Coordinates of C-alpha atoms (C1' of nucleotides) in Angstrom, one line a residue:
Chain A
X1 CA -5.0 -125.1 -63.6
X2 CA -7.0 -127.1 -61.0
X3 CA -7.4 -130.4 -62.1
X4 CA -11.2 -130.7 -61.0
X5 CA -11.5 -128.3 -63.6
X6 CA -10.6 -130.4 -66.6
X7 CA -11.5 -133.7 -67.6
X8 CA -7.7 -135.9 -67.5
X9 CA -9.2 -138.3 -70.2
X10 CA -9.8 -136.4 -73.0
X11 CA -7.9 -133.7 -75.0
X12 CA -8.3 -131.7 -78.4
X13 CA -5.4 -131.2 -80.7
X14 CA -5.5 -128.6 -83.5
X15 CA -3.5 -128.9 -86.9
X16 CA -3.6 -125.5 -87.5
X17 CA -2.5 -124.9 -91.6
X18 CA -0.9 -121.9 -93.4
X19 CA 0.2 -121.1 -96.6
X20 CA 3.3 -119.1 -97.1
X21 CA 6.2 -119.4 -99.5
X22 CA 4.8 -121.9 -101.8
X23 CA 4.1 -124.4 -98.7
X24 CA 1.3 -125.6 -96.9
X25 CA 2.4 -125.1 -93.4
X26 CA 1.7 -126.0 -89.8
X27 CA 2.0 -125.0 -86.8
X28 CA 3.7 -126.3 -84.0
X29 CA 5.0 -125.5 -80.4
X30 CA 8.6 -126.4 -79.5
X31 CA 9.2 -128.5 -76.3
X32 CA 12.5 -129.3 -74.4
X33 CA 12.0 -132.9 -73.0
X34 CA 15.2 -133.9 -70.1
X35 CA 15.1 -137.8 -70.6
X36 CA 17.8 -140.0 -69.1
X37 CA 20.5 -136.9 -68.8
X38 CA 19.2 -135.4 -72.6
X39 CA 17.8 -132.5 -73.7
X40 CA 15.5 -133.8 -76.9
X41 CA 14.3 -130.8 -78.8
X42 CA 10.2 -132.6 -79.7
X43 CA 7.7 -130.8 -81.7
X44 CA 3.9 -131.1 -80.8
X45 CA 0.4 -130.0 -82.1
X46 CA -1.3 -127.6 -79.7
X47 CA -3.4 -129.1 -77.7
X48 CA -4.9 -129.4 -74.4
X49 CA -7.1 -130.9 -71.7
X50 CA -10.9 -129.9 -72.3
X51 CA -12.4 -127.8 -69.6
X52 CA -15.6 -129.2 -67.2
X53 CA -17.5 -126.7 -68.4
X54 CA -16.5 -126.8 -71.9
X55 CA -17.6 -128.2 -75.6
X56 CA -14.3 -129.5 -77.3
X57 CA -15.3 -126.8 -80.0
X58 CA -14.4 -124.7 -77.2
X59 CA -11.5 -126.0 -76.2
X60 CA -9.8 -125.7 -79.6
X61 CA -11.3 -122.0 -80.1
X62 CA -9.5 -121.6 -76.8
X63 CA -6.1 -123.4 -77.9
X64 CA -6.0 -121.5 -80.7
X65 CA -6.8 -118.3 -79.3
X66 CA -3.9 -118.9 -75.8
X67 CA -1.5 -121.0 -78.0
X68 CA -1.7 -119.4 -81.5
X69 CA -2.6 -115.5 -81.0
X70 CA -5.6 -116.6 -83.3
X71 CA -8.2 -114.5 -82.1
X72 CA -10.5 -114.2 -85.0
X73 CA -12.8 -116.6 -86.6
X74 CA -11.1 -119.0 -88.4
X75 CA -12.0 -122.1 -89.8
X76 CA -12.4 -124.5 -87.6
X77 CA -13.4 -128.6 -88.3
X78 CA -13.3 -131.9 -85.9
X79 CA -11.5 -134.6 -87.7
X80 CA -11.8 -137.0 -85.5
X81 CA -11.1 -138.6 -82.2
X82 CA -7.5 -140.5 -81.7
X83 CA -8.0 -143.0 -78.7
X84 CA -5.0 -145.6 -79.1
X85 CA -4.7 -146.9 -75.7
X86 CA -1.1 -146.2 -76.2
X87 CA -0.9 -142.9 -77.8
X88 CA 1.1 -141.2 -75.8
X89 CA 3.5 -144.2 -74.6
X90 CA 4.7 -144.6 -78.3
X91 CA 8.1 -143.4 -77.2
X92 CA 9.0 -143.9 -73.7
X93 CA 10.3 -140.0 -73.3
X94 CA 7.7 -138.8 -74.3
X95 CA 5.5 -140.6 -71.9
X96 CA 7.8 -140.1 -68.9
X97 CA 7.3 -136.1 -70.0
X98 CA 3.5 -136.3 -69.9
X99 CA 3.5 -138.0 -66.4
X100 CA 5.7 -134.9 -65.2
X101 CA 2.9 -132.4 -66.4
X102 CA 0.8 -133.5 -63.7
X103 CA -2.4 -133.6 -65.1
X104 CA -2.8 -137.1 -63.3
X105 CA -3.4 -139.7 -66.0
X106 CA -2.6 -141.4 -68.8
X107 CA -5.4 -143.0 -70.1
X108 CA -5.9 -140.0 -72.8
X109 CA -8.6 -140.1 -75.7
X110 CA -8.2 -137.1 -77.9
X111 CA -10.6 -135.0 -80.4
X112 CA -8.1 -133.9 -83.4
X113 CA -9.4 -130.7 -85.1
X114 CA -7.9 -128.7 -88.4
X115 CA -7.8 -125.2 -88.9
X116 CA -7.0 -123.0 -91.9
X117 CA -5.8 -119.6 -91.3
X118 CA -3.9 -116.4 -92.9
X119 CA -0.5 -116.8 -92.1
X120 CA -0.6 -113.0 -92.7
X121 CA -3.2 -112.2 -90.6
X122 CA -1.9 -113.8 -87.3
X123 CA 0.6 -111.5 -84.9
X124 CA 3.4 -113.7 -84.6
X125 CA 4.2 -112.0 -81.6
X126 CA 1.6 -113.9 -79.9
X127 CA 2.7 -116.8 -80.1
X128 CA 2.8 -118.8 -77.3
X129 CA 5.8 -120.5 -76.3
X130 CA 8.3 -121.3 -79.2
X131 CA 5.6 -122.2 -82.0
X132 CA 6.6 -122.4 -85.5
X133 CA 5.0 -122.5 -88.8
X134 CA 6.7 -125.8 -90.2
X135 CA 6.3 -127.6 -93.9
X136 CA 4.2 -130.2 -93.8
X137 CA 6.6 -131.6 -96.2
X138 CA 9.3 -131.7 -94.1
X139 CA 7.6 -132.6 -90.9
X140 CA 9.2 -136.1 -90.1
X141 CA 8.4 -136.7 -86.3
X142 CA 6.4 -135.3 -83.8
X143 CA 5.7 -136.2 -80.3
X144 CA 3.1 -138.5 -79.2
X145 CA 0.6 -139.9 -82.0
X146 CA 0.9 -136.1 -83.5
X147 CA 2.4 -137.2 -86.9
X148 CA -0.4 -139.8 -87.1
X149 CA -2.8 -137.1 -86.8
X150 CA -1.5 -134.7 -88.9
X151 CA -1.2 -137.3 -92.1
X152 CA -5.0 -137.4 -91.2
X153 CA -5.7 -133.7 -91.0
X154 CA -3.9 -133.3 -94.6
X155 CA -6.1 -136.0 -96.3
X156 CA -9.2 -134.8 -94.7
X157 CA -7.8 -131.2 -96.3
X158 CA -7.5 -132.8 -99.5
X159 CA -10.7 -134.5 -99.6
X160 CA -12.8 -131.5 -98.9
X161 CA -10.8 -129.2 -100.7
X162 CA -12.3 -131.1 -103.7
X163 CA -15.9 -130.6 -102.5
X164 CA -16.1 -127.2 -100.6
X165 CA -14.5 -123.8 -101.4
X166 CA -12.0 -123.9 -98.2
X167 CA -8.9 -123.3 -99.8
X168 CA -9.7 -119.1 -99.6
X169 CA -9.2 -119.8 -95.8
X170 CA -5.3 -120.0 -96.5
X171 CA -5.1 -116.6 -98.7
X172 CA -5.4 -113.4 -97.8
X173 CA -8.3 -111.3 -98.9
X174 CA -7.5 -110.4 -102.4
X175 CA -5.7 -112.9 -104.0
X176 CA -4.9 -113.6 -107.6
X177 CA -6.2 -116.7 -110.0
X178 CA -2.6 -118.2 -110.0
X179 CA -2.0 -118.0 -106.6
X180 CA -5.3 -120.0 -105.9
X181 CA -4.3 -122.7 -108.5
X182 CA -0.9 -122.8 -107.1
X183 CA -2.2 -123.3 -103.5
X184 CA -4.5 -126.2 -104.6
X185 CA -1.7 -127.4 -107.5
X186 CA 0.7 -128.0 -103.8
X187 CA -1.5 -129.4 -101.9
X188 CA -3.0 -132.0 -104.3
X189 CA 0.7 -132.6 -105.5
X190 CA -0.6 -131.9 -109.2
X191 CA -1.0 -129.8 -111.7
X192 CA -3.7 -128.3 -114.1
X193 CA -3.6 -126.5 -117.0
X194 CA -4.5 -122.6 -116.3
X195 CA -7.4 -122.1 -119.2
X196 CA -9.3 -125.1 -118.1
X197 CA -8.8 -124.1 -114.4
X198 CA -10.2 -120.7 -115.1
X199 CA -13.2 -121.9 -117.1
X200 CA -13.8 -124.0 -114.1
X201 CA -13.1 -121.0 -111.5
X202 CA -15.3 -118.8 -113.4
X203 CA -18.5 -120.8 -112.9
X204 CA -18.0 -120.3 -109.4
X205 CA -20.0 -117.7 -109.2
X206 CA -19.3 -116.6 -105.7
X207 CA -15.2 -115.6 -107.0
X208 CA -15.5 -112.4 -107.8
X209 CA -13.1 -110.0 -109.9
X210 CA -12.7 -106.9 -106.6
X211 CA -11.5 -104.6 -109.6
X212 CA -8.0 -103.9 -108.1
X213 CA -4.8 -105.1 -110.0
X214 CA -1.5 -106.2 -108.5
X215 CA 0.8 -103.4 -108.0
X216 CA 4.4 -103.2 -108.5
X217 CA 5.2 -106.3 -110.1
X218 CA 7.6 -106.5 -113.1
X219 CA 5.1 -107.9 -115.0
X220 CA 1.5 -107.6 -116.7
X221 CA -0.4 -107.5 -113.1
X222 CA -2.7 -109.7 -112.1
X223 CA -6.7 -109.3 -111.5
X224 CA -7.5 -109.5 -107.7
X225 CA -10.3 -111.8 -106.7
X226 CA -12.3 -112.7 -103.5
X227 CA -14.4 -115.2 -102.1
X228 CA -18.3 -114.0 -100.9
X229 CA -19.3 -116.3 -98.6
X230 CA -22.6 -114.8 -98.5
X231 CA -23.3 -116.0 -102.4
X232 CA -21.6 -119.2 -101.7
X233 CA -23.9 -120.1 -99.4
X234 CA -27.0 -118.9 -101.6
X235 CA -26.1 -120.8 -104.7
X236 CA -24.6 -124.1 -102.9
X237 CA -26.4 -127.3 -103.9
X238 CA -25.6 -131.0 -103.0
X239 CA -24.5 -133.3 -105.6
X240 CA -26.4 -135.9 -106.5
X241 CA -23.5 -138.0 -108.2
X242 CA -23.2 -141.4 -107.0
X243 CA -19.8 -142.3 -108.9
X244 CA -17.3 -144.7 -107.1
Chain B
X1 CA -18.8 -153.1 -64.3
X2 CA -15.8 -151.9 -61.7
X3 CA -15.9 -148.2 -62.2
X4 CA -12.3 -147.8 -61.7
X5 CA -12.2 -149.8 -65.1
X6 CA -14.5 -147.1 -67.2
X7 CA -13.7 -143.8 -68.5
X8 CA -16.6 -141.7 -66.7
X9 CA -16.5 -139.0 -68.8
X10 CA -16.2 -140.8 -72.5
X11 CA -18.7 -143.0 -74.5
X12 CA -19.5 -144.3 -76.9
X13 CA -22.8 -144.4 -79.4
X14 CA -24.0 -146.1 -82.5
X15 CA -26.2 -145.7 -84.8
X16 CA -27.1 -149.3 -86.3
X17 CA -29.0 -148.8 -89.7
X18 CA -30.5 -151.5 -91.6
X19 CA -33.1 -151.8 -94.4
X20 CA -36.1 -153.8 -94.3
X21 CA -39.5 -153.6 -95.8
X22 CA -38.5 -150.5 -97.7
X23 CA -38.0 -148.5 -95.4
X24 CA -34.5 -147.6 -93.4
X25 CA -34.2 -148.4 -89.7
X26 CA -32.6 -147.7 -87.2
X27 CA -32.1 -150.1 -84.2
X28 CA -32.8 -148.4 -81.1
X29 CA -33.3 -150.0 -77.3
X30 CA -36.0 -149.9 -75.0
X31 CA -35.3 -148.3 -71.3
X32 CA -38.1 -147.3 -68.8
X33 CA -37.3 -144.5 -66.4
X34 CA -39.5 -143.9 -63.1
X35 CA -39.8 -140.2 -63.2
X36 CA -42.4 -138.6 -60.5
X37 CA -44.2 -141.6 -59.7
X38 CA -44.9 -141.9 -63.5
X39 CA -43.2 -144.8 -65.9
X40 CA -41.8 -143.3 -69.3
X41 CA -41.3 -145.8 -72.1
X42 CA -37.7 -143.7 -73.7
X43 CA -35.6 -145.0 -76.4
X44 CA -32.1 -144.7 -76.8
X45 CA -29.4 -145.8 -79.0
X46 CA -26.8 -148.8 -78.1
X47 CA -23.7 -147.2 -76.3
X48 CA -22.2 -148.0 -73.1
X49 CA -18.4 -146.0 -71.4
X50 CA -15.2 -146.5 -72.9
X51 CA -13.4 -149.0 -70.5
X52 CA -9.8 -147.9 -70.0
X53 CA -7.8 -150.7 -72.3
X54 CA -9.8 -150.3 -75.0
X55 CA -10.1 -148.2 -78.2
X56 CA -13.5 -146.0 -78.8
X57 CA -13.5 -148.4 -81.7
X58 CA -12.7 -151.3 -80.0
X59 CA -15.8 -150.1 -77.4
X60 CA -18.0 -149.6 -81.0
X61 CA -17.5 -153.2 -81.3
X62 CA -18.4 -154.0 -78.5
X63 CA -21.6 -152.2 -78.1
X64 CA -22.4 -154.0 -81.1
X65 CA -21.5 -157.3 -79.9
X66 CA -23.3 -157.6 -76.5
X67 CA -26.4 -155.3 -77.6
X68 CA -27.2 -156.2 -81.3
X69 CA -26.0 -159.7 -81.5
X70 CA -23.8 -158.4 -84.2
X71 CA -20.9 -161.2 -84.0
X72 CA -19.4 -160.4 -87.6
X73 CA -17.9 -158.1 -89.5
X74 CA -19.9 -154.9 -89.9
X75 CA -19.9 -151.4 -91.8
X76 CA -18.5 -149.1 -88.5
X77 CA -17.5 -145.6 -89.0
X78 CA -16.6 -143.0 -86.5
X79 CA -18.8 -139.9 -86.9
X80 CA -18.5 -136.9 -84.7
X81 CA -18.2 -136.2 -80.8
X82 CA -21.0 -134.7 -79.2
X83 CA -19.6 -133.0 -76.4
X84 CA -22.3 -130.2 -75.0
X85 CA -22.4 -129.5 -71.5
X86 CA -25.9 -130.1 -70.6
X87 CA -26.3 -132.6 -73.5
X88 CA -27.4 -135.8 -70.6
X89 CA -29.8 -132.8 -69.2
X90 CA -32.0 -132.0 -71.6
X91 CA -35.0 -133.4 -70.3
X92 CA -34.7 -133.8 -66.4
X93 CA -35.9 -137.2 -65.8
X94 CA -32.8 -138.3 -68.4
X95 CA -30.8 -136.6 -66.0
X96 CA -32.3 -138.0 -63.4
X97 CA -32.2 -141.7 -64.7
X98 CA -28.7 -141.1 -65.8
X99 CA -27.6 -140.7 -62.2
X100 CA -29.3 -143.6 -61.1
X101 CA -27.0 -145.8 -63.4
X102 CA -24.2 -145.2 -60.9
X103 CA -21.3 -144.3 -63.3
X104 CA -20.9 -141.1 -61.1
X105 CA -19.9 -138.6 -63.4
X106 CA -22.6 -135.7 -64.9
X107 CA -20.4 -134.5 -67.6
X108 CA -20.0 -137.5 -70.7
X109 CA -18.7 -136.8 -74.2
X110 CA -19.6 -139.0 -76.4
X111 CA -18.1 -140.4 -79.7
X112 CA -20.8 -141.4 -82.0
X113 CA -20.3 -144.2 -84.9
X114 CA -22.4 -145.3 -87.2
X115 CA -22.8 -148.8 -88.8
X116 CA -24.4 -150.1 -91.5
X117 CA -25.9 -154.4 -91.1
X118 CA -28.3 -156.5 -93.2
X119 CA -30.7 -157.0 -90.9
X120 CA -31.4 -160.7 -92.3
X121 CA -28.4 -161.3 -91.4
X122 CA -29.0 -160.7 -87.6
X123 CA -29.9 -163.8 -84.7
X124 CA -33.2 -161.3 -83.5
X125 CA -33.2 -163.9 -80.6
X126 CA -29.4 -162.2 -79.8
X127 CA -31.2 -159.0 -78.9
X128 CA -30.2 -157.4 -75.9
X129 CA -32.8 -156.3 -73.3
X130 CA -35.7 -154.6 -75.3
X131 CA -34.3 -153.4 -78.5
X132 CA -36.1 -152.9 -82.3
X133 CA -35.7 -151.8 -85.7
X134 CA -37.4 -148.6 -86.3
X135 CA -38.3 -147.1 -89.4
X136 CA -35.9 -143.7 -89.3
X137 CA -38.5 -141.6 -90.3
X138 CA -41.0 -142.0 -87.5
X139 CA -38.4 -141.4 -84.6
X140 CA -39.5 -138.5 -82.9
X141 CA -37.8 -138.3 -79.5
X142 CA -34.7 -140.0 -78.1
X143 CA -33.5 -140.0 -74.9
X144 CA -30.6 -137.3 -74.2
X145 CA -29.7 -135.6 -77.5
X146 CA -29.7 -139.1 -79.4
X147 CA -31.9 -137.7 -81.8
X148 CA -29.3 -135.1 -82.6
X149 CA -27.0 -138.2 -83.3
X150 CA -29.2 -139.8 -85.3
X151 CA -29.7 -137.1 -87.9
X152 CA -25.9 -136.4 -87.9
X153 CA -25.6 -140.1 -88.5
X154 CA -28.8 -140.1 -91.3
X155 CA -27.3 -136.9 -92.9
X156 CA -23.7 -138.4 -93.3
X157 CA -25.1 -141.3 -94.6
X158 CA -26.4 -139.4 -97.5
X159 CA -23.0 -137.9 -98.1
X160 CA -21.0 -141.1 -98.0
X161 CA -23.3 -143.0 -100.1
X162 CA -22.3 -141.0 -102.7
X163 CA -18.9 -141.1 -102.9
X164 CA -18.5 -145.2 -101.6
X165 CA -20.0 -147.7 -102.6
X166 CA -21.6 -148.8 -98.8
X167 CA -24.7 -149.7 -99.6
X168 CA -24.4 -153.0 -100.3
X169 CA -24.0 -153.4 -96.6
X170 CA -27.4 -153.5 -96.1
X171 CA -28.4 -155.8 -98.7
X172 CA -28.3 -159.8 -98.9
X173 CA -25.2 -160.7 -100.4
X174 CA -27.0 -161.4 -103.7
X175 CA -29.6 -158.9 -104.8
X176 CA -31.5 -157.4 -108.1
X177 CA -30.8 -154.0 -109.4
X178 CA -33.8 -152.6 -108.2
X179 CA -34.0 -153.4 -104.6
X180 CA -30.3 -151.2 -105.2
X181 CA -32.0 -149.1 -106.9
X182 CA -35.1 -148.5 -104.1
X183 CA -32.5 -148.4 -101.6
X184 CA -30.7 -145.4 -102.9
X185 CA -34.2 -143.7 -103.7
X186 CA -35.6 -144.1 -100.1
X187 CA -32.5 -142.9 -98.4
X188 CA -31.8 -140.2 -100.8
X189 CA -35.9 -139.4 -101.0
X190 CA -35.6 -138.9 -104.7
X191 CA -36.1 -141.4 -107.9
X192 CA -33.8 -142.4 -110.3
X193 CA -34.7 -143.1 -114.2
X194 CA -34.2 -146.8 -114.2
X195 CA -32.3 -146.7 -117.3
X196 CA -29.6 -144.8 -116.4
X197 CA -29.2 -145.8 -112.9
X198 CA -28.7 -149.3 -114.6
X199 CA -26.1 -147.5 -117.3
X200 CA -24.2 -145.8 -114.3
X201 CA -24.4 -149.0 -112.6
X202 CA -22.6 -150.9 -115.4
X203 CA -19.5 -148.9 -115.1
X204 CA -19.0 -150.2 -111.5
X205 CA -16.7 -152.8 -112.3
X206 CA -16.8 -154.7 -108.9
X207 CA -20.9 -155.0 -109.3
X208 CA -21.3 -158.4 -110.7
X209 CA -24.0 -160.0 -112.1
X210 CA -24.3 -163.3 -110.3
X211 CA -25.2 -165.4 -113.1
X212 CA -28.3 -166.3 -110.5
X213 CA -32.0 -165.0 -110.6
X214 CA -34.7 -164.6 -108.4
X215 CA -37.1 -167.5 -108.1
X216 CA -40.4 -167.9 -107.4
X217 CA -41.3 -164.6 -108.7
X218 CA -44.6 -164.3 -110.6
X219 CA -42.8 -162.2 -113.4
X220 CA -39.5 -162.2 -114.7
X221 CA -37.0 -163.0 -113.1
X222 CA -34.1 -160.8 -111.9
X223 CA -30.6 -161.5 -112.4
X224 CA -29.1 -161.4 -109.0
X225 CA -26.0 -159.1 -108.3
X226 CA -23.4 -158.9 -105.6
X227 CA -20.5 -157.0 -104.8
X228 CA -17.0 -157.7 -104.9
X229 CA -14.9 -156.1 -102.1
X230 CA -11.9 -157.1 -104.1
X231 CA -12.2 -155.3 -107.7
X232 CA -14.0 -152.2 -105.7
X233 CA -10.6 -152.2 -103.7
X234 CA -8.3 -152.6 -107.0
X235 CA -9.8 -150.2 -109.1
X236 CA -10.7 -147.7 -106.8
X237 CA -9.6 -144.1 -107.6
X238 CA -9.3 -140.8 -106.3
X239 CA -11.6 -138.1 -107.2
X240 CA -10.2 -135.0 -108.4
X241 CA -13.1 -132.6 -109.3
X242 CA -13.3 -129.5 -107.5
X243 CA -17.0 -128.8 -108.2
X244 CA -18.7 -126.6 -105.5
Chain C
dC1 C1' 13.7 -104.7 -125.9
dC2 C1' 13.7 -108.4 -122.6
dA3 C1' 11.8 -111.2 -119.0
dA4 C1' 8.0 -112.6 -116.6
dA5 C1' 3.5 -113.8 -115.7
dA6 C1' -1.5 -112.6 -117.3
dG7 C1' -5.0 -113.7 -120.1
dT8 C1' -7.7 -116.0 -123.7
dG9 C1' -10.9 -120.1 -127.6
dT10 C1' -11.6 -124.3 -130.0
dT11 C1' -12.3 -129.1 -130.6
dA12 C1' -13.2 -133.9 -129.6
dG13 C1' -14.7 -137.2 -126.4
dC14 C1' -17.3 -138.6 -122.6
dA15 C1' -21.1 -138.4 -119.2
dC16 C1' -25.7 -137.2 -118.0
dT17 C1' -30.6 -136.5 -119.1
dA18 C1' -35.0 -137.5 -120.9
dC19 C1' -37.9 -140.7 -122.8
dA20 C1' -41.2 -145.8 -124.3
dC21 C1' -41.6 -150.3 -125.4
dC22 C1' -41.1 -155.5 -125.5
dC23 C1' -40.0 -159.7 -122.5
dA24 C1' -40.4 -163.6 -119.2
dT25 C1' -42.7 -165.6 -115.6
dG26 C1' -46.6 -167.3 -112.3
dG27 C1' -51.2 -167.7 -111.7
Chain D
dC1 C1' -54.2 -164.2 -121.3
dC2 C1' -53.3 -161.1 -117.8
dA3 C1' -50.6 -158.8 -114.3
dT4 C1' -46.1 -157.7 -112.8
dG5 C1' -41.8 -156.1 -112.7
dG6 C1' -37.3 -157.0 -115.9
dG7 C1' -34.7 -155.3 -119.2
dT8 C1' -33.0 -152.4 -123.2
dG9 C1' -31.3 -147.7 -127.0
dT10 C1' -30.9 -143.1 -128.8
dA11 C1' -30.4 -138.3 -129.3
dG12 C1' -29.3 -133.8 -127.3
dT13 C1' -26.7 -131.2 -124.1
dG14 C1' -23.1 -129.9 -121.1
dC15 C1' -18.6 -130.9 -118.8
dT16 C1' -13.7 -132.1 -119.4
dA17 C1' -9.2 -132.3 -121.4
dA18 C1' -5.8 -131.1 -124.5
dC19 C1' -3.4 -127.6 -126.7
dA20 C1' -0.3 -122.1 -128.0
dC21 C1' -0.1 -117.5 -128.6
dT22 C1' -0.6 -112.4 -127.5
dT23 C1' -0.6 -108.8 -123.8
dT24 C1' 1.1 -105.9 -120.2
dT25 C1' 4.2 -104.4 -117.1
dG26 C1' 9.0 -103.2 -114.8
dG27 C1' 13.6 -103.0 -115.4

DNA sequence: CCAAAAGTGTTAGCACTACACCCATGG
DNA sequence: CCATGGGTGTAGTGCTAACACTTTTGG
């Protein structure tokens, strides 16, 4: 990478979130950091430099796409712009790590993004470097200001989840009415009664019924929804509601 | 300004609303660029580089400081990056008056904030170079893609006025229900039945009547409100209503 | 037939909407 | 006494929350 091609002050970082198992998840890339005669295992958000030519929605369509094997559209939103002027000096190994990459500076301002993807539909094959899809629940340290970033990327998440239908980002196509209340049950850390949820659910009108059942499971199976985007986007209004 | 002090390619603008006259403004400065032996009047919003030990917030403050005589304690919130390519090149003698300022880069992201300020509150004599309040809704054209900041800014401010209770930052400390009341109105370009705005209004615990009422006013006086930081902080609660 | 999850209705309280008149003050 | 904006109540409607049992399938 010539570095006339990239700007060394700024960055993007993605938190990219799955679902899988019962857990919101995240990704992140492994990284083997040689500090004072120690190999420290670190964990980091992808991320990197953005490009001369480049928007920073580009950049992190382009992290996820070399970093992640996420080719597709996915949902993509910037969170907001981390620019502590010692961000990446938090912990002196890290720092001394940064200098080695070369990009020449260490003044760093960087845009975070989050994504919400299919666990299912990404190739895990393409994943680039060692990346992992971790609980966010057990994620205790990351490199950097990363942990900082991703506690904001999961309250952003649970603010909009409340006001936009983004949670169908995390499940695959067709997915059932319990596994959408379960998904939004873990990452609100709460819980809801299932009559009242599906009252609620059936005024959206853009979840529809697709007419197919679960199969093979030792119990009465489940109706199989999906989310048209196309009616969504028809029958959206803003809220007038003032209530804080 | 030593240029080896500045970011080049990261700055920072802000949108500095306020409310006068019933009407919402904007503060925007005056600049004249010499463009083909002709003098154009353009108007752009406060912003200046990122200077490299200091926070985009930190350079929000700033901005605010030396070009709004804003000394105190203000509404500031980041709001988005702009990062287009070509967004100092929209119009050529921007561009061209751009590279005349000397900071010697082309390519400059920007972080916008905005930040909401009672204008009575604000030394006018303070005012940096040429710089006024403008009514928002008859600015036409801003300098570079300013004007695409300002309707970001103007269409977030509709959301978060909503959901927080920040509009009180651009009223005098003590004020009746219905300049509240007009405020909300012009920004949101609806009307409100006065009863039950004053109903919802009453189940704000932290809006409290002052025990004070307008003077000098040839009909009945108001009782003057004002808002207490405090008891909006303490009883404060998280939405959960998953509505669209 | 057992285990497991799917699916379904009612009631009571609260919030929102729509709507019209009297009150206090300055001039 | 007039003009101006301040201030108040009620009824209907819709949303929210709490609560338990029957159904369908695989094993």
């Amino acid at each position: 990478m010539s570095s006339s091609n990239i700007l060394k002050n700024i960055s993007v970082d993605c938190v990219v979130f799955g679902y899988e198992r019962n857990a919101l998840r995240v990704l992140l890339r492994q990284e083997f950091i040689n500090y004072r005669g120690r190999i420290y295992e670190e964990w980091k958000l992808p991320g990197n430099h953005v490009l001369r030519e480049e928007t920073t929605d580009e950049t992190a369509v382009r992290i996820l796409r070399e970093q992640s094997g996420i080719a597709e559209d996915v949902y993509l939103k910037q969170l907001s712009v981390f620019s502590d002027v010692n961000r990446l000096k938090l912990r002196d190994r890290d720092y001394k790590w940064k200098k080695e990459q070369g990009v020449g500076d260490n003044r760093v301002v960087t845009v975070a993004y989050y994504s919400l993807v299919n666990i299912s539909d990404i190739d895990a094959s393409h994943l680039y470097n060692v990346a992992r899809w971790h609980k966010v629940s057990e994620v205790k340290e990351l490199i950097y200001d990363h942990k900082d970033i991703l506690d904001t990327a999961l309250m952003q998440l649970r603010e909009d989840l409340l006001n936009k239908p983004i949670l169908f980002e995390l499940l695959p196509e067709l997915f059932t009415l319990t596994e959408l209340q379960t998904l939004y049950e873990i990452i609100l850390d709460t819980s809801f009664d299932k009559r009242n949820f599906r009252r609620k659910i059936s005024n959206m009108k853009y979840l529809i019924p697709s007419g197919k059942r679960q199969e093979n499971v030792s119990h009465k199976p489940a109706m199989l929804y999906l989310f048209d985007r196309k009616i969504y986007e028809k029958t959206k209004q803003d809220r007038f509601d003032f209530s804080v």
